[in-house]
XYZ file of C-alpha atoms in Angstrom:
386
model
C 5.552 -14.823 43.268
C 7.270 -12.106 40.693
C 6.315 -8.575 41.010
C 7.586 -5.343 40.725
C 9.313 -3.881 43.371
C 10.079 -0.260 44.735
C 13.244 -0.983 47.470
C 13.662 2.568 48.761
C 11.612 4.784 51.077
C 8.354 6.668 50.099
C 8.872 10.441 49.790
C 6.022 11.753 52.078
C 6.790 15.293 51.476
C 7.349 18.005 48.670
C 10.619 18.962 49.783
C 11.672 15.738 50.181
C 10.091 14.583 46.530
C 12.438 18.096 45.355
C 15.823 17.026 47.432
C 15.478 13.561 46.018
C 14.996 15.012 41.935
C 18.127 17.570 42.851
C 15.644 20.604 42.209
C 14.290 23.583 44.043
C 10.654 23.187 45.329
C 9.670 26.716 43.864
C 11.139 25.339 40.179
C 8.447 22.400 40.490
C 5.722 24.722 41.402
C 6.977 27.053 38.470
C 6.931 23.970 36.091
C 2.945 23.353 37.211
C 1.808 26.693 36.552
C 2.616 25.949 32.616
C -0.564 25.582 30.647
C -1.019 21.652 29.743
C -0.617 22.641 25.823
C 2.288 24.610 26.612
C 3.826 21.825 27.965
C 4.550 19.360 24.641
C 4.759 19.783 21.171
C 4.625 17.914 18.507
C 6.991 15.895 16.900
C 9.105 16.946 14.053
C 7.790 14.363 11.786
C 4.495 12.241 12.559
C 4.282 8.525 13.566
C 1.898 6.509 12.198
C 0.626 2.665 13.005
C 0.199 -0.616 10.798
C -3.326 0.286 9.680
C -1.976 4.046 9.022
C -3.879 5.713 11.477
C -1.774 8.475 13.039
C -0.712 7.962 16.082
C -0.657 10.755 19.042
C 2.575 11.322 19.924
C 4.209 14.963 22.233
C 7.621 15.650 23.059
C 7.799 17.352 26.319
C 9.387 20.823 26.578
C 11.693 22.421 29.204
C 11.003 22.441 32.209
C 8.918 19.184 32.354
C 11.262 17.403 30.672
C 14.011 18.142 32.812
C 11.318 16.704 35.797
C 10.696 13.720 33.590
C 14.211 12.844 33.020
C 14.983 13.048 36.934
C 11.975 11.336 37.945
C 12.938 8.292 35.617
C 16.891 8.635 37.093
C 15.662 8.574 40.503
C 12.922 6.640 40.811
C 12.026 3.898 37.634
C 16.145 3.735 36.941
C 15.925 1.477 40.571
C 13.403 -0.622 40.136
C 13.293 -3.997 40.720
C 11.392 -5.369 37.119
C 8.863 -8.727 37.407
C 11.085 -10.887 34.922
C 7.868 -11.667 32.922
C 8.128 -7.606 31.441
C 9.986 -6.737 28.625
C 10.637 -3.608 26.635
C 11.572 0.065 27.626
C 13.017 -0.985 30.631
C 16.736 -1.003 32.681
C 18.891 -4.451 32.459
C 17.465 -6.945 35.291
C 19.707 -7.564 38.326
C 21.875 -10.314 36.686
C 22.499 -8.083 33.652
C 20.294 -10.063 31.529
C 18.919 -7.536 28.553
C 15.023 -6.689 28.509
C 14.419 -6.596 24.885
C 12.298 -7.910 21.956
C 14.347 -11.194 22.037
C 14.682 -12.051 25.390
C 10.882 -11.901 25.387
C 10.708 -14.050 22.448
C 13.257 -16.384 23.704
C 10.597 -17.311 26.859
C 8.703 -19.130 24.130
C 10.945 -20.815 22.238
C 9.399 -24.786 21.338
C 6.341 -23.601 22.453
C 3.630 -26.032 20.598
C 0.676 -23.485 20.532
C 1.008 -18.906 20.759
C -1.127 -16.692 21.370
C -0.573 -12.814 20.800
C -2.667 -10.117 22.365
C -2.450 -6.535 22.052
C -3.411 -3.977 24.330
C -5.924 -1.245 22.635
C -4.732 2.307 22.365
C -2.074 1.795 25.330
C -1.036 4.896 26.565
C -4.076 7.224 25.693
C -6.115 5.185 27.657
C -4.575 4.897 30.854
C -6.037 7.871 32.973
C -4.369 10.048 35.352
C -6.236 8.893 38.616
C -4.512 5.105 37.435
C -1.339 6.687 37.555
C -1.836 8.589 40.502
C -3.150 5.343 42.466
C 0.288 3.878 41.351
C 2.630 6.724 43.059
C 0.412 6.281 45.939
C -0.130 2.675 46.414
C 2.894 1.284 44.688
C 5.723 3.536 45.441
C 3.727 4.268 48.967
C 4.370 8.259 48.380
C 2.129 10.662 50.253
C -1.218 12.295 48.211
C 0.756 15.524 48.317
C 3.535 14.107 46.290
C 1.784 11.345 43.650
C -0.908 14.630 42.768
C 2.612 16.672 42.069
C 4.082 13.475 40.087
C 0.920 13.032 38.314
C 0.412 16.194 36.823
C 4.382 16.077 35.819
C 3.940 13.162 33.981
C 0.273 13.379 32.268
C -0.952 14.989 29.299
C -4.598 15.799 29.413
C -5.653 12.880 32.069
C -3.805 10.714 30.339
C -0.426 9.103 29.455
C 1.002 10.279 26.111
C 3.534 8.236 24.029
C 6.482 10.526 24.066
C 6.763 11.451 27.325
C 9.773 10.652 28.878
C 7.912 8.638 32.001
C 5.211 7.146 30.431
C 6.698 4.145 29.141
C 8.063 3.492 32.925
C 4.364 3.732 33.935
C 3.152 1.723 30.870
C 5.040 -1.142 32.152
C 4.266 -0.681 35.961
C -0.008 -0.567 35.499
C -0.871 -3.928 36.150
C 1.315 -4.293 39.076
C -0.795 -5.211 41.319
C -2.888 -8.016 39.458
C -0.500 -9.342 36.912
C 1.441 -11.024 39.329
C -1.695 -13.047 40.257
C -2.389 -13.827 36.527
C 1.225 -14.552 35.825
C 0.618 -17.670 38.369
C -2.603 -18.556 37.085
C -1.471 -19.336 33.876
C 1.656 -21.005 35.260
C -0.498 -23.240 36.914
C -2.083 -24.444 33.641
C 0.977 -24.340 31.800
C 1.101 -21.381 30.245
C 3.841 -18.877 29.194
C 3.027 -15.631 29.825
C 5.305 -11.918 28.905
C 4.135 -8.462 28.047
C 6.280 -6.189 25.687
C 4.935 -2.743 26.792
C 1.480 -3.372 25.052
C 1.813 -6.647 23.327
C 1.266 -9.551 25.089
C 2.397 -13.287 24.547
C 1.258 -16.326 25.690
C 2.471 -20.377 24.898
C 1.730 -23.502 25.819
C 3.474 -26.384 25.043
C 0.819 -28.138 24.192
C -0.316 -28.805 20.735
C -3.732 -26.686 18.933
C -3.938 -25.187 23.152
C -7.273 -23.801 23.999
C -6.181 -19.847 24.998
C -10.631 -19.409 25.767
C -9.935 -19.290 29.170
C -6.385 -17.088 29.836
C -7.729 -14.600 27.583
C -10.264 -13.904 29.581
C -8.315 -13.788 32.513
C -6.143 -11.403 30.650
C -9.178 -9.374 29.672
C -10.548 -9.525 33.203
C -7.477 -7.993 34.156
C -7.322 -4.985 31.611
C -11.018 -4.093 32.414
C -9.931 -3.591 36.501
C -7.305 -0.636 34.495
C -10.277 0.293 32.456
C -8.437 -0.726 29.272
C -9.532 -3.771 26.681
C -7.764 -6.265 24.068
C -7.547 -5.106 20.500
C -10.132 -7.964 19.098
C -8.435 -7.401 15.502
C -4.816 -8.477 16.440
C -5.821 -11.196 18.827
C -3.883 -14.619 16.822
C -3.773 -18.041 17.924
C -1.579 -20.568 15.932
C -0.127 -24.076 16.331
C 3.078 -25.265 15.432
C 1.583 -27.549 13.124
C -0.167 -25.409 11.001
C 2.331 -22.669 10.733
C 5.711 -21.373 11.483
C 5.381 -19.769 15.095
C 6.650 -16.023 15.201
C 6.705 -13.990 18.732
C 7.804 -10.272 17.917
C 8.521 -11.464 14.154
C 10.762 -14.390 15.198
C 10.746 -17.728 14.849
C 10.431 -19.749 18.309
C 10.302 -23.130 17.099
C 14.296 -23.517 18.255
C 15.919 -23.599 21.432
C 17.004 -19.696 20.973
C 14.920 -17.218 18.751
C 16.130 -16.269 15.221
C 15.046 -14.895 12.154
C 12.503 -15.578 9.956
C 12.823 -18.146 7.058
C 14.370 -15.436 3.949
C 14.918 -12.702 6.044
C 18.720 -13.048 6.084
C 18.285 -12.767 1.874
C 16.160 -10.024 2.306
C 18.882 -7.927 4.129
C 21.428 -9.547 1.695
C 19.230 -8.151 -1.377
C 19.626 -4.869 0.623
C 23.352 -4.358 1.278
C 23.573 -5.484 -2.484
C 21.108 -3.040 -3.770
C 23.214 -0.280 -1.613
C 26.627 -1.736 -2.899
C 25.663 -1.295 -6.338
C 25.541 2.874 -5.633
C 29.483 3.309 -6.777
C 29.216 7.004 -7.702
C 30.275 9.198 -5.306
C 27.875 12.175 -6.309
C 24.868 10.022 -5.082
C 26.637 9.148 -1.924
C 26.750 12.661 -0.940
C 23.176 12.955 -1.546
C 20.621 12.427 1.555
C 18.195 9.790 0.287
C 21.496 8.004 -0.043
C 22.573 8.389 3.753
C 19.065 7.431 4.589
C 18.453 4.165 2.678
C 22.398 3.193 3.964
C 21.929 3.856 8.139
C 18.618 2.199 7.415
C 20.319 -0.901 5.800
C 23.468 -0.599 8.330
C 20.685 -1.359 11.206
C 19.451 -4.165 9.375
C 22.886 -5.604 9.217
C 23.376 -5.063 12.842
C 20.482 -7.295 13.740
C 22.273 -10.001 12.243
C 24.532 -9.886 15.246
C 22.324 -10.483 17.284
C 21.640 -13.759 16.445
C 25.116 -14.953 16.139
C 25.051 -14.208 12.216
C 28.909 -13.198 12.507
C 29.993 -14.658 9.392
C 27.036 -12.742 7.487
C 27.538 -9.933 9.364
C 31.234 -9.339 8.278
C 30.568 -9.743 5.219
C 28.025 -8.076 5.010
C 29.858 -4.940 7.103
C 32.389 -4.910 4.474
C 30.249 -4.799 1.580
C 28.914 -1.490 2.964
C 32.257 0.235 4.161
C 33.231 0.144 0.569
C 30.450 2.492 -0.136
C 29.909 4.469 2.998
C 27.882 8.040 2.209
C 30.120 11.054 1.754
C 30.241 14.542 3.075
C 29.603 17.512 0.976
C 30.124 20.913 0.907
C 26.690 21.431 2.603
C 28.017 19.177 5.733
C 30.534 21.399 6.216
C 28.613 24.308 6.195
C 25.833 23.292 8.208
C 28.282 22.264 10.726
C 29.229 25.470 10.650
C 26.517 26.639 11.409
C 25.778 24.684 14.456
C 29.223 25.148 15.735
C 28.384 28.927 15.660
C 25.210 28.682 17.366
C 26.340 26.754 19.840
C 29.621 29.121 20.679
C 26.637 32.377 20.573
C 24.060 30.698 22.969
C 26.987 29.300 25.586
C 27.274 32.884 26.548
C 23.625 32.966 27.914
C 23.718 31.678 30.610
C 21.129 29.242 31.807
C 20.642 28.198 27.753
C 23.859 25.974 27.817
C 22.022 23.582 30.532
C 18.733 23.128 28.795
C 17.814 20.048 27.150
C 17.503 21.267 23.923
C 21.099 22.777 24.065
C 22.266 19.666 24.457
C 20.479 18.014 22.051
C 22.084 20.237 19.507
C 25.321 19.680 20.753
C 25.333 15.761 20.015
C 23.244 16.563 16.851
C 26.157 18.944 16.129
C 28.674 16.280 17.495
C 27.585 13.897 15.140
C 27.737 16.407 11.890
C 31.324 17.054 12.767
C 32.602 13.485 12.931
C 30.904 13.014 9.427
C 33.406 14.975 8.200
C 36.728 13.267 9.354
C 37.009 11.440 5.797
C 36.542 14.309 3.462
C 37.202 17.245 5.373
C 40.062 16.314 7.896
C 41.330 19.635 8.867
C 38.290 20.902 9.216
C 37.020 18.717 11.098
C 39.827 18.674 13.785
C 39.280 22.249 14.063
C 35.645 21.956 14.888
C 35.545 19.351 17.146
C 38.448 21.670 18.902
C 35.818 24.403 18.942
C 32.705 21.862 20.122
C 34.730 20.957 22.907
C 35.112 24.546 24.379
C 31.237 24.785 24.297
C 30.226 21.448 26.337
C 26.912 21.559 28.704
């Protein structure tokens, strides 16, 4: 049967839970005194889903996201991963990559899909759920899944944007998905989840899915969680083209939709056509080009190489250009950075060295137009590392 698996020894103890996260015992207990609202913030710019609700999102401040980060090193980085999950998690143990495609890839020639999605994922998976996983799944003593808990919850709950959640998003059904994952074998069914979205297939023409969605259902309501009746789509191959995370499955590898490869074309031309360097110096410009760059990337991915190099050189000839506000602003990091190095315990934060990449990657934007100054700032970034 495939399950999850923890392969090391349970930490029974608080000093043992602080030896194995590299941090003193009295920094967790100063970390747990911090009022929950203290604790996050919100996100610089909000996130919003496909029916433009907006969705709940908190970025975890210092010190809990120090915890979160170590907890994920040291304990979800060593997992072993059910090869039925995909999404947010480590390569499996023959390298093989956990994305969007892989997943997708499960299902290729399927005759008949079904895709179910998970409602409001993370804000509904309570704290004693994630507590009963520290405890019964990683075998760790009451003591230490309470202290784990409370590091990684927001308000009883999981919150998207914590660094551990998605870890524990992938981990809740651990105990009865294996089970179902059979099941549906045994009928001839194709099962994977992508964090909250779930896929079934059968190679069977027009399948009846009745009976394994309520299997999966039966399995959500033991987590206290329920299917998204909305989003819940059956199809046959017969009746349409069969997408599984927006590609097509109906050949022996996944691939793109029918036109999207001329959509990204009309792109890359649309961005080609901006010739005057003014505008590429502007932002919107820099936006709608890393945007389009991405898109051109994807083509790699599914052995597009020919389109792809093309496409790559289209967009080199018109690559955005720094300004005189670039080099200012990097500046002005670069300065920051050199006056908070000299505090001490600042230079180790998080958010130091966030804006030390952020800062990183303003410098090397300058290489083109601003050579000597940018040789002399990455010379000065380099004495202020963390």
């Amino acid at each position: 049967m495939d399950y999850c698996k923890y392969p090391k020894a349970p930490i029974k103890t608080i000093n043992n839970l602080s030896l194995h996260l590299g941090v003193d015992v009295s920094d967790i207990n100063k970390a747990l005194l911090i009022p929950v609202n203290s604790r996050y913030k919100d996100p610089s710019s909000p996130a919003y889903k496909k029916d433009g609700t907006k969705r709940l999102i908190k970025s975890p401040r210092d010190p809990i996201r120090t915890l979160q980060r170590k907890i994920n090193t040291t304990l979800f980085c060593h997992l072993k991963w059910a090869n039925y999950l995909y999404g947010s998690i480590p390569k499996g143990e023959k390298g093989d990559v956990k994305d969007y495609i892989n997943a997708a890839a499960i299902h290729c020639q399927g005759k008949s899909v079904c895709k179910l999605d998970i409602a409001d994922y993370f804000n509904n998976i309570a704290e004693h759920h994630v507590n009963n996983l520290f405890n019964d799944f990683f075998r760790f003593s009451e003591d230490v899944s309470k202290v784990l808990t409370d590091i990684v919850s927001y308000k009883s709950n999981l919150v998207q944007g914590a660094l551990t959640s998605s870890y524990l998003a992938m981990l809740l059904f651990w105990d009865l998905e294996p089970q179902l994952v059979t099941r549906l074998k045994y009928k001839g069914i194709k099962y994977t989840r992508l964090v909250d979205d779930i896929t079934l297939s059968s190679n069977v023409h027009d399948f009846d899915f009745s009976l394994a969605i309520q299997l999966v259902e039966d399995m959500l309501k033991a987590k206290d969680l329920h299917l998204n009746q909305i989003k819940i789509q059956s199809s046959s191959i017969s009746t349409e083209l069969l997408l599984v995370h927006g590609l097509n499955i109906n050949n022996k590898l996944p691939c793109l939709p029918k036109g999207e490869l001329k959509r990204i074309r009309a792109a890359v031309h649309s961005i080609s056509c901006v010739t005057d360097e003014k505008m590429r110096r502007e932002n919107w410009f820099r936006k709608d080009y890393e945007k389009c760059l991405g898109r051109v990337y994807k083509l790699k991915s599914f052995g597009k190489n020919k389109s792809f190099n093309n496409l790559i050189n289209k967009l080199n000839k018109v690559r955005p250009l720094a300004s005189s506000k670039d080099l200012k602003y990097a500046k002005k990091r670069v300065q920051s950075l050199k006056s908070d190095y000299k505090k001490g315990k600042k230079k180790e934060s998080f958010a130091y060295r966030k804006r030390y990449f952020f800062a990183q990657y303003k410098i090397g934007f300058l290489k083109v137009e601003f050579p000597q100054a940018y040789l002399i700032l990455r010379s000065e970034l380099k004495k202020v590392k963390p």
